[in-house]
């Protein structure tokens, strides 16, 4: 069980609950039964009349506020959390908190018999969480361009093997990397390199998703392959590569499209996703997924334009998508035209006069792929460890040799990452491009 905040909502709460007196809010959470994560979807700030009284060390919510928010939670099938600030700087539940909660246990249970209720304390940006009436801390995660996981980690990584990178991002950073579950979607020219680098970094838990097998034309760039790999599933070759580096690694292999129910269910359990697929359908789905389930993703794109044997442009793009950063739609990297083409059947393609891209092999070169993947993996370290890597969107022009950082905010009108977007909706909404079969 874990509570997950998006960075924008966490920031909004920090602002709204600031002050010398304790302030509070009610949070409405979507439960994902697969990951057992509770996604904070909405905050209802307790205004002046919603607090019976508030001092520097105490807050009492007005009964009508509690009635209002419990009703809201129940009618929308969501769980409820009450959060309050500790301006005193004390990151602990106080005795007063214990007493107030004891008085609320029954009230909350009666009004939301199926849902869980939580009690949270916000102090200097840090959050403590527990179930109401249960004195046991729950882990809290804040997902944005930085991902903060507040919990104790028992596992200790092997110091000597990682000595050179612990010098770069510290023992705590290494511990985080070793504890993460990372999905790689697409195990071709970029995904195989991502898997290799992540295994060397110490990632031990992988989810690999790709429906394809290795073809002869892949051997120029898919790392871990040899001539006798032709015909093997890409996920299998990647799994062997990961195990050769990290024998203890756990690797879940899914030989399906990422739009399949099985693939999406596996993604709901992970800490982050590497999008290493050319497909616009897959990338549109993963981008939406990232906001809806609060799971950050790293998109890697490479393009080589050659016309009549002459290379005109060689460019790459590495971009993190997560709450607080623009999605792939408002970054203008997805093409509705391409999505339409990809969703067509063979017959529809044959009959469509505008169909042009299918079947034509795009140029692909291992050095360009590896450059963009390396940027994505460094970005991943910047997001999860204390290493101060700021870039979250970079473009590369191989002809001029220029790497440019880009920055943009989510478009407030965007239906995915904007104000009325899907942040924290979790399983309460179907993903637009997911396969409907088997639901
Ligand atoms: Zn308190
Ligand atoms: Zn957007």
mmCIF file of C-alpha atoms in Angstrom, residues 34 56 69 114 167 176 188 199 251 262 285 303 355 371 378 391 434:
data_model
loop_
_atom_site.group_PDB
_atom_site.id
_atom_site.type_symbol
_atom_site.label_atom_id
_atom_site.label_comp_id
_atom_site.label_asym_id
_atom_site.label_seq_id
_atom_site.Cartn_x
_atom_site.Cartn_y
_atom_site.Cartn_z
ATOM 1 C CA UNK A 34 -3.260 -4.082 -9.051
ATOM 2 C CA UNK A 56 0.093 26.428 15.772
ATOM 3 C CA UNK A 69 -15.915 15.463 1.863
ATOM 4 C CA UNK A 114 -15.679 -0.103 1.459
ATOM 5 C CA UNK A 167 30.997 8.351 -6.076
ATOM 6 C CA UNK A 176 17.124 3.711 -4.949
ATOM 7 C CA UNK A 188 14.925 -3.115 -30.530
ATOM 8 C CA UNK A 199 21.356 -3.563 -15.774
ATOM 9 C CA UNK A 251 12.764 -10.066 -15.548
ATOM 10 C CA UNK A 262 -1.700 -7.860 -19.801
ATOM 11 C CA UNK A 285 -0.928 5.320 -24.960
ATOM 12 C CA UNK A 303 15.068 10.043 -37.091
ATOM 13 C CA UNK A 355 -1.075 5.471 -46.893
ATOM 14 C CA UNK A 371 23.435 8.528 -27.901
ATOM 15 C CA UNK A 378 21.122 10.043 -17.424
ATOM 16 C CA UNK A 391 17.473 18.432 -18.405
ATOM 17 C CA UNK A 434 -5.866 0.284 -25.129
#
